[in-house]
PDB file of C-alpha atoms in Angstrom:
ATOM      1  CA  UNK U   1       5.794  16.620   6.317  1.00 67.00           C
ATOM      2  CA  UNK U   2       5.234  14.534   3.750  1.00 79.00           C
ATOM      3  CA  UNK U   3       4.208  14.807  -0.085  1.00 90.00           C
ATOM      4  CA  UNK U   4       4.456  11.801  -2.476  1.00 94.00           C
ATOM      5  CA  UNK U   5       3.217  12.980  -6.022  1.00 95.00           C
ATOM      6  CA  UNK U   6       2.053  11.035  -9.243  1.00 97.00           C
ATOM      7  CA  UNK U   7       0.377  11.563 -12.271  1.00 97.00           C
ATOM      8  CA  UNK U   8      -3.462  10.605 -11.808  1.00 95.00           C
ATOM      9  CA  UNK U   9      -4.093   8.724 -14.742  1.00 96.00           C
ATOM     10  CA  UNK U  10      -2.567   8.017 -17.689  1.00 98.00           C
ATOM     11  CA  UNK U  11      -3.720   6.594 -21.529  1.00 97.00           C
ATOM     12  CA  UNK U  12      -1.169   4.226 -23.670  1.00 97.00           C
ATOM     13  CA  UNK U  13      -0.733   1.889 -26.493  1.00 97.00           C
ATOM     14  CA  UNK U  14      -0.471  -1.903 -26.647  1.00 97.00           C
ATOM     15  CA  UNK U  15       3.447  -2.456 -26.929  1.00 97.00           C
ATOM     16  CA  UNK U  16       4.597   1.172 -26.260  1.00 98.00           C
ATOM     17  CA  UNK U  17       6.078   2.464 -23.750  1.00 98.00           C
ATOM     18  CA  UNK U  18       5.211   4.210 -20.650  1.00 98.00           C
ATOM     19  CA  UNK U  19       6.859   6.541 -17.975  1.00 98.00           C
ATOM     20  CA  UNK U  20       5.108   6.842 -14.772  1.00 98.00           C
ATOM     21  CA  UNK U  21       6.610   9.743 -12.792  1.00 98.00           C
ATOM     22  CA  UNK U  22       6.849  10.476  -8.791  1.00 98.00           C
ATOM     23  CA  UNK U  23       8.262  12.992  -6.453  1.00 97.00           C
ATOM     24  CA  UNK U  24       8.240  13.000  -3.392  1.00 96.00           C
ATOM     25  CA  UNK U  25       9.444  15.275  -0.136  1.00 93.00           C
ATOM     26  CA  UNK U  26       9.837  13.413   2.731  1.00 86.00           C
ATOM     27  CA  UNK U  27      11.007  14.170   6.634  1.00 82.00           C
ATOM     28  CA  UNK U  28      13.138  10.756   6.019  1.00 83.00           C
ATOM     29  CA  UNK U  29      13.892   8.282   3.327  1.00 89.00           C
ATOM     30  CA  UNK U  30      15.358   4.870   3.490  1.00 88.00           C
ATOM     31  CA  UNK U  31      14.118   3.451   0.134  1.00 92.00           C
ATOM     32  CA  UNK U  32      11.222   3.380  -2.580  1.00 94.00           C
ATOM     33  CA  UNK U  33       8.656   1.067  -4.102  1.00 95.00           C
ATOM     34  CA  UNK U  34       6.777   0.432  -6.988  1.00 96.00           C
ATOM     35  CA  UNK U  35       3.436  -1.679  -6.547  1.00 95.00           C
ATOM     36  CA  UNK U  36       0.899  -2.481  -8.921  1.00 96.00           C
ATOM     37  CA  UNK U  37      -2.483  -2.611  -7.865  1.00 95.00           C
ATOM     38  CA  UNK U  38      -5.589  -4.017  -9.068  1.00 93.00           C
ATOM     39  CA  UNK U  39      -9.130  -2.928  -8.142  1.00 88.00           C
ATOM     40  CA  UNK U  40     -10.174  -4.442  -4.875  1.00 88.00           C
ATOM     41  CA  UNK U  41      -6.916  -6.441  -4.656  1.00 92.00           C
ATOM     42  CA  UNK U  42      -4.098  -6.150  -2.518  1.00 92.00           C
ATOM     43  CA  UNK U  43      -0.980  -4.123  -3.986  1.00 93.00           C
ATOM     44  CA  UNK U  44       1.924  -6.514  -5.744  1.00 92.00           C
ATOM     45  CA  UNK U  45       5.635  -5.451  -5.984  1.00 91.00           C
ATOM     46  CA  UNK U  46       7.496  -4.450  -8.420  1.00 94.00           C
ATOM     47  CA  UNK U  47      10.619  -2.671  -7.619  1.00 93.00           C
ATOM     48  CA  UNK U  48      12.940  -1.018  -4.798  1.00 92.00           C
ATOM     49  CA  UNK U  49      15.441   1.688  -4.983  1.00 94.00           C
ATOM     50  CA  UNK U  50      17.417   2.828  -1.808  1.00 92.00           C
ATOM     51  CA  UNK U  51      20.448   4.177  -4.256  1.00 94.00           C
ATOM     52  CA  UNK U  52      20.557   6.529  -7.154  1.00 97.00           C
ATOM     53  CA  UNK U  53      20.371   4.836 -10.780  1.00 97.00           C
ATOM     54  CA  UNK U  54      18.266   2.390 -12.916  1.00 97.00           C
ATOM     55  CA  UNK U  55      16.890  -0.750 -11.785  1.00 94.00           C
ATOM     56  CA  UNK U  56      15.735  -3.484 -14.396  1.00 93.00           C
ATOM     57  CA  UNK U  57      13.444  -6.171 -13.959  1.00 89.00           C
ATOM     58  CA  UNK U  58      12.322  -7.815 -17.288  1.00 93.00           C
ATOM     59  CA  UNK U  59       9.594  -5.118 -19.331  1.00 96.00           C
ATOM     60  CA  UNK U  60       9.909  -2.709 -16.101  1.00 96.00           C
ATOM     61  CA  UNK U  61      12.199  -0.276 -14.549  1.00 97.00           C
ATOM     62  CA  UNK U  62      12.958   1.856 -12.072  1.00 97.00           C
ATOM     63  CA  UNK U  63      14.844   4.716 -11.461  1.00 98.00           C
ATOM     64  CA  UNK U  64      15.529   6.739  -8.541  1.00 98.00           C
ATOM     65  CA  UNK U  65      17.561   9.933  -8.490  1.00 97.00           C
ATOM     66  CA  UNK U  66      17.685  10.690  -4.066  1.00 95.00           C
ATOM     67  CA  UNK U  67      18.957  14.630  -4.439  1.00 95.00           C
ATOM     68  CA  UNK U  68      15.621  15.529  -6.889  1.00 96.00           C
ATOM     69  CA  UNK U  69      13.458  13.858  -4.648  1.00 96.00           C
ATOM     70  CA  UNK U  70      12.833  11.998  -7.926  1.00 97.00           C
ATOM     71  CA  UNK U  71      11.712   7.939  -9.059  1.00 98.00           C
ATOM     72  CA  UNK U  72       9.921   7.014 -12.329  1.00 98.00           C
ATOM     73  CA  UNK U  73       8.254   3.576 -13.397  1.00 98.00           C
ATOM     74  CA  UNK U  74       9.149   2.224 -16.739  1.00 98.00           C
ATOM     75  CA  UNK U  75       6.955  -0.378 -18.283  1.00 98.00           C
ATOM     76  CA  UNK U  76       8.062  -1.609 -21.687  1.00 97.00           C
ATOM     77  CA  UNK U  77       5.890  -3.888 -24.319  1.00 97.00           C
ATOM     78  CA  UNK U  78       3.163  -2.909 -22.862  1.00 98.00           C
ATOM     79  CA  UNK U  79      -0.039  -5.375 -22.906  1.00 97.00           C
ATOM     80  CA  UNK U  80      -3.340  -4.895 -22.098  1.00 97.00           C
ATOM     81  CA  UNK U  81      -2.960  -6.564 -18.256  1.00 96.00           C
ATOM     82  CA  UNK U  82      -1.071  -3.770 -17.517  1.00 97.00           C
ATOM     83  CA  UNK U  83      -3.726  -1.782 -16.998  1.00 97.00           C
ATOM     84  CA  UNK U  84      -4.099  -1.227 -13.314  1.00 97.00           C
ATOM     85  CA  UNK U  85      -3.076   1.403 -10.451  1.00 96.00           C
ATOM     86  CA  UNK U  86       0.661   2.245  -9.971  1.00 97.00           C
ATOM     87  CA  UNK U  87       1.338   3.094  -6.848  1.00 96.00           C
ATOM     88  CA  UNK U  88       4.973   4.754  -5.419  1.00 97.00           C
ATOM     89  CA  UNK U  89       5.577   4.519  -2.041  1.00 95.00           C
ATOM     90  CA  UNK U  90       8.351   5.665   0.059  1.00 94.00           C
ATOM     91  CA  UNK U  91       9.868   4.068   2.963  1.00 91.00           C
ATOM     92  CA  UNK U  92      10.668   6.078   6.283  1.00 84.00           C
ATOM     93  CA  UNK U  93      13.414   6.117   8.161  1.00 79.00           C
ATOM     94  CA  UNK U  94      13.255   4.411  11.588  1.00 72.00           C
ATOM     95  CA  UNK U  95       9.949   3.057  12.121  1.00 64.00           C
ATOM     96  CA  UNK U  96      10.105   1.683   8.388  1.00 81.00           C
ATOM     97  CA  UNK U  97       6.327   2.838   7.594  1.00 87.00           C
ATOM     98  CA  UNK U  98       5.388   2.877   4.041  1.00 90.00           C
ATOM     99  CA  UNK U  99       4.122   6.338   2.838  1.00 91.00           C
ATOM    100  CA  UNK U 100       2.036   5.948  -0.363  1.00 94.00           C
ATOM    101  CA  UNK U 101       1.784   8.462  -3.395  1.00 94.00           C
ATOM    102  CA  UNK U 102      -1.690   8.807  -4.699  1.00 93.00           C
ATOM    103  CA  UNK U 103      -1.739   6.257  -7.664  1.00 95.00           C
ATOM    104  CA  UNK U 104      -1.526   6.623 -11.631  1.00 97.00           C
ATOM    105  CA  UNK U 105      -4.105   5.035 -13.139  1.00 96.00           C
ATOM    106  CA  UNK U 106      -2.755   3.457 -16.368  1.00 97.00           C
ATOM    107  CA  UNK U 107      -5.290   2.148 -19.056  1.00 97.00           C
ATOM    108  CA  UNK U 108      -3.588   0.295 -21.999  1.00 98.00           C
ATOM    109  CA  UNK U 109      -5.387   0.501 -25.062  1.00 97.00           C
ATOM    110  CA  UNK U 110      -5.240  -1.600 -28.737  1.00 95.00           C
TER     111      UNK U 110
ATOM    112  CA  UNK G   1       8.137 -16.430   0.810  1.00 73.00           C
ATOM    113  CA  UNK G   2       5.563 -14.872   3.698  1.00 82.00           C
ATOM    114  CA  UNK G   3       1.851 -14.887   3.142  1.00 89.00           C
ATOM    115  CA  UNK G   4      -0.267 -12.767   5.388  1.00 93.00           C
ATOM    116  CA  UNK G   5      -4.036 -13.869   5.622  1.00 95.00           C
ATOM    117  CA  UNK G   6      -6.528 -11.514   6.163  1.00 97.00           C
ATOM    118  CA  UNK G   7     -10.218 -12.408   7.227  1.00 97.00           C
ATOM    119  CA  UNK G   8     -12.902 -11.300   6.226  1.00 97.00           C
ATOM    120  CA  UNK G   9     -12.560 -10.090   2.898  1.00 96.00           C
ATOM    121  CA  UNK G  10     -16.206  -8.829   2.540  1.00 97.00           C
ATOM    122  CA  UNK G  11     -18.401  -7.528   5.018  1.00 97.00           C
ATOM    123  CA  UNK G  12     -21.788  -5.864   5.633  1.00 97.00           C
ATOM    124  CA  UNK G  13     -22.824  -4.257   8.852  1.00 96.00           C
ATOM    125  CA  UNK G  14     -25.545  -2.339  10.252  1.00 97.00           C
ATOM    126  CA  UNK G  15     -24.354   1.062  11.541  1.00 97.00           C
ATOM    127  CA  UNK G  16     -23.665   0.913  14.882  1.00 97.00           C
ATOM    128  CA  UNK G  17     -22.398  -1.738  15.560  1.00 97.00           C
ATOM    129  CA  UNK G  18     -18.392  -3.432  15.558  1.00 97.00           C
ATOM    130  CA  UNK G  19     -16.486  -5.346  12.791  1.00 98.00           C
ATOM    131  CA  UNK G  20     -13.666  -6.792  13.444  1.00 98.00           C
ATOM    132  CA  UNK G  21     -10.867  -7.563  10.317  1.00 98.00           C
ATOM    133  CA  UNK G  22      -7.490  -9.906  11.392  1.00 97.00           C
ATOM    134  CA  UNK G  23      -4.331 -10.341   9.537  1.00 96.00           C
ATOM    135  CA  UNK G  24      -2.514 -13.579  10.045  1.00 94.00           C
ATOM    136  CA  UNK G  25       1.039 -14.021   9.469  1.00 91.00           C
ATOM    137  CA  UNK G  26       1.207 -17.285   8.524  1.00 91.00           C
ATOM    138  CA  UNK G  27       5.116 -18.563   7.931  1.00 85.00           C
ATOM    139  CA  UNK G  28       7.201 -16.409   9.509  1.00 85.00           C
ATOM    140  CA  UNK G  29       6.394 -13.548  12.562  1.00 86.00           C
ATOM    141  CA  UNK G  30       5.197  -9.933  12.413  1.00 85.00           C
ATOM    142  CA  UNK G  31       6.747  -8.001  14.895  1.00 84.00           C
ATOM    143  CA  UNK G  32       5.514  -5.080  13.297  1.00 89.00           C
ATOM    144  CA  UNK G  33       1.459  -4.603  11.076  1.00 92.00           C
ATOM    145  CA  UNK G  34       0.711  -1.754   8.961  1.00 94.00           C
ATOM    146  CA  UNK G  35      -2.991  -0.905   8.768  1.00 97.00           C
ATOM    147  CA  UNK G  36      -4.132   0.830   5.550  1.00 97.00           C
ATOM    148  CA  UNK G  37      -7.751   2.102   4.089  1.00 96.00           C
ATOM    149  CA  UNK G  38      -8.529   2.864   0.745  1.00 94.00           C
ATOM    150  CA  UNK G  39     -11.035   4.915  -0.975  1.00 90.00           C
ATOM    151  CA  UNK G  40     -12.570   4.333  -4.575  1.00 86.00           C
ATOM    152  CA  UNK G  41      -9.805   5.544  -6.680  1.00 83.00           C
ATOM    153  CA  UNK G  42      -8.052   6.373  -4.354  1.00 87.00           C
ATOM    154  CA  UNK G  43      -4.230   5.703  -2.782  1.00 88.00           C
ATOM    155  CA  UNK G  44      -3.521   3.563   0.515  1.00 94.00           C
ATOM    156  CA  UNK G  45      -3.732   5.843   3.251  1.00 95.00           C
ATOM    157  CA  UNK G  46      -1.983   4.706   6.772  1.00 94.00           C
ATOM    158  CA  UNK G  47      -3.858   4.480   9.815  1.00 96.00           C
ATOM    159  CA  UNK G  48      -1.404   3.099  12.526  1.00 95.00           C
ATOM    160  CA  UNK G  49       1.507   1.415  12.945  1.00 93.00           C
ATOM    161  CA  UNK G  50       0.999  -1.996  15.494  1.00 91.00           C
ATOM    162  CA  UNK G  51       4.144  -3.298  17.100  1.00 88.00           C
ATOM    163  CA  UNK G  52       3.790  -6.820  19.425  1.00 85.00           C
ATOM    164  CA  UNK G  53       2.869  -6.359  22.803  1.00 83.00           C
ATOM    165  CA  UNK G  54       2.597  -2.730  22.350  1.00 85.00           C
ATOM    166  CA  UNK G  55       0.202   0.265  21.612  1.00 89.00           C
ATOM    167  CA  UNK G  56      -0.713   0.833  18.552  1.00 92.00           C
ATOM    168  CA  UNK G  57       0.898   4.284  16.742  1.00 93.00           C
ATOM    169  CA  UNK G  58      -2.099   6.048  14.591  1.00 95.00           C
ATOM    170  CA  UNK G  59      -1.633   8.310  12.279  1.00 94.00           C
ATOM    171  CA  UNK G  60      -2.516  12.204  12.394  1.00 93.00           C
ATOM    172  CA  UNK G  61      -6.386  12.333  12.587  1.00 93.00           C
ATOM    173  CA  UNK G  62      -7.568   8.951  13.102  1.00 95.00           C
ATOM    174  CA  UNK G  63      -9.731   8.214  15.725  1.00 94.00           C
ATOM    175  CA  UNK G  64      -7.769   5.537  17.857  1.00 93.00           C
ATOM    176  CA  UNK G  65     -11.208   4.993  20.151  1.00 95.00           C
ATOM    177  CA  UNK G  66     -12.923   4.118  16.734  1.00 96.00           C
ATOM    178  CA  UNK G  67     -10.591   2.142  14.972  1.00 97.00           C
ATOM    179  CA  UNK G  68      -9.247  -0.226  17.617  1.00 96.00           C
ATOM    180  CA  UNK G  69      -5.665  -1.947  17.384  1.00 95.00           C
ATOM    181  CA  UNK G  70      -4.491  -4.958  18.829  1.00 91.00           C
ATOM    182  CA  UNK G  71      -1.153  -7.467  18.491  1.00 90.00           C
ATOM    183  CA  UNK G  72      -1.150  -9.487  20.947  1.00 82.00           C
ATOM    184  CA  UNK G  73       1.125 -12.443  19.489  1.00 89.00           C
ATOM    185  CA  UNK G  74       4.009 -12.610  16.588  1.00 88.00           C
ATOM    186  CA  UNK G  75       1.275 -13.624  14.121  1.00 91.00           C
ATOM    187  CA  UNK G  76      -1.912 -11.888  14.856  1.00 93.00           C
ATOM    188  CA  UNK G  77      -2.986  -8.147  14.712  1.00 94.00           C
ATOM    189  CA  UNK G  78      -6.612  -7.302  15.041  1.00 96.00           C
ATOM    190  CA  UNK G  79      -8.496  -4.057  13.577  1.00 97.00           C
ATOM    191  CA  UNK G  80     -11.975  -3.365  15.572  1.00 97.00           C
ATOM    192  CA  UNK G  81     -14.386  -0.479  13.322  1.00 98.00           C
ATOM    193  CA  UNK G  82     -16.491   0.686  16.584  1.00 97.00           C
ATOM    194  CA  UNK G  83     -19.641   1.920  16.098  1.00 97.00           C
ATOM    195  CA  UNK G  84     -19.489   1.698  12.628  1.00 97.00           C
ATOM    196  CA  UNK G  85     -20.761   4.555  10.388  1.00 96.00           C
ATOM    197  CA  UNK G  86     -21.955   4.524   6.724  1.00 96.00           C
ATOM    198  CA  UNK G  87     -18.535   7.183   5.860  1.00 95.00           C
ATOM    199  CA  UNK G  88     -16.374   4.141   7.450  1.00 96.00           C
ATOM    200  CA  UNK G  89     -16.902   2.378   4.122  1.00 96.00           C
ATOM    201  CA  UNK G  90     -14.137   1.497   2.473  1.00 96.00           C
ATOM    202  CA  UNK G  91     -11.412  -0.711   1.582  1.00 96.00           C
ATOM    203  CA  UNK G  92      -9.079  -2.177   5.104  1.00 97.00           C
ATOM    204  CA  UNK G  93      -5.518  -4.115   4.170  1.00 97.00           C
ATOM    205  CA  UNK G  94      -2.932  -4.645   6.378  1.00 96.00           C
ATOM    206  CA  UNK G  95       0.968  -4.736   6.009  1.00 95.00           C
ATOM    207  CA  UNK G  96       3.628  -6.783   7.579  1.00 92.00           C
ATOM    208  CA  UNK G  97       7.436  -5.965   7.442  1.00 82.00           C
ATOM    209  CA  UNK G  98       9.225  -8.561   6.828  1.00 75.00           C
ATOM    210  CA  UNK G  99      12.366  -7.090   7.408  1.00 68.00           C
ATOM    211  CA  UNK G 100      13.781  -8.994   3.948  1.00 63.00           C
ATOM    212  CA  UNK G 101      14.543  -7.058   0.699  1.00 57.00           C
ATOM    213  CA  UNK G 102      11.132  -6.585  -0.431  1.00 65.00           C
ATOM    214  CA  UNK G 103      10.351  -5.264   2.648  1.00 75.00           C
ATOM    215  CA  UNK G 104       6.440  -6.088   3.041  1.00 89.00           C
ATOM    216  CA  UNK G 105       4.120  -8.271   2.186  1.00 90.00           C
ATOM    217  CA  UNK G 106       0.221  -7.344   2.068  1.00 93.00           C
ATOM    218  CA  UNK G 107      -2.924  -9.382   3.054  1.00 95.00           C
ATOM    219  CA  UNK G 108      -5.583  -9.214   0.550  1.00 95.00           C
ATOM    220  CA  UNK G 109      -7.789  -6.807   2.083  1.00 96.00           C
ATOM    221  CA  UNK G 110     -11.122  -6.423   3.592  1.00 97.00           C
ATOM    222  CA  UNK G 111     -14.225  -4.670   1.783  1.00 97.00           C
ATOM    223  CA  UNK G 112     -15.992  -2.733   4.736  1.00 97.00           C
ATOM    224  CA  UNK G 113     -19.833  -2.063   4.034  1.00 97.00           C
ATOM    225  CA  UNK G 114     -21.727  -0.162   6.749  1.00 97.00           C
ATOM    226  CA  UNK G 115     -25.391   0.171   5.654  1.00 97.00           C
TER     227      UNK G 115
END
């Protein structure tokens, strides 16, 4: 089966920092996402990890730790458009279908 | 890079009746369209995998005589609601691999009313 699990929502400070966990047991893996979503908008992406370590991309992050069935989202400087829906999502093995965790919901405020 | 367009991206319907949503790739082909809905607060859930040419593959407990799948060319997958209910409400957006390193790119979803 499969079980993707995140935080629901989540509360932080204009230019802190934030850790957005996920876990995830899966019958296959071949890679996972980070999106950010919007309401009523289509999902944007911001990372991928297929191998264990840290990925960096500016004020976010991503690690990915494949024998603790383990990822979390780092977002740095944080600034009020940050607020939105993170989404993790892990990619299946063979037919390539995205499986999506539940979403944090991050609210940044002052 | 590869822009899917997906039309319409509201829509109101009376119950009973069919709405149909279509995801265009636009620069480059879709062999393969992900179909997603989305609840209020709520995550992406997958409905069925749509491969050229083929059948559809749905997902464990959706109806494939309700929500209707077809891809008949490289750039064009259809989703029909049948006989649409007020409980089919919700947010549709489809998926296309692109095979490249990002992997997917999403159109920009459909908001399904059924009054």
């Amino acid at each position: 089966g499969q079980n993707i699990d995140q935080p629901t929502e989540m509360t932080a400070t204009e230019g802190a920092i934030v850790q957005i966990n996920c876990t995830y047991q899966t019958s296959g893996f071949n890679g996972l996402f980070w999106y950010q979503q919007h309401a009523g908008e289509a999902p944007t992406f911001l990372s991928y990890n297929v191998l264990d370590g840290l990925e960096e991309k500016g004020r976010f992050s991503s690690f990915l730790s494949r024998s603790k069935g383990y990822s979390y989202l780092l977002l740095k400087e944080l600034q009020m458009k940050d607020s939105a829906s993170y989404l993790c999502a892990v990619r299946s093995a063979g037919g390539g279908k995205l499986i999506f965790g539940q979403g944090t919901e991050l609210s940044v405020k002052p | 890079g590869a822009v899917v367009s997906q039309h319409p991206s509201r829509v109101i319907c009376k119950s009973g009746t069919s709405v149909k949503i279509e995801c265009r790739s636009l620069d480059f082909q879709a062999t393969t369209m992900f179909w997603y809905r989305q609840f209020p607060k709520q995550s992406l859930m997958l409905m069925a995998t749509s491969n050229e040419g083929s059948k559809a593959t749905y997902e464990q407990g959706v109806e494939k005589d309700k929500f209707l799948i077809n891809h008949a060319s490289l750039t064009l997958s259809t989703l029909t609601v049948t006989s649409a209910h007020p409980e089919d409400s919700s947010f549709y957006i489809c998926s296309a691999n692109t095979g490249g390193f990002y992997g997917y790119t999403f159109g920009s979803g459909t908001r399904l009313t059924v009054v």
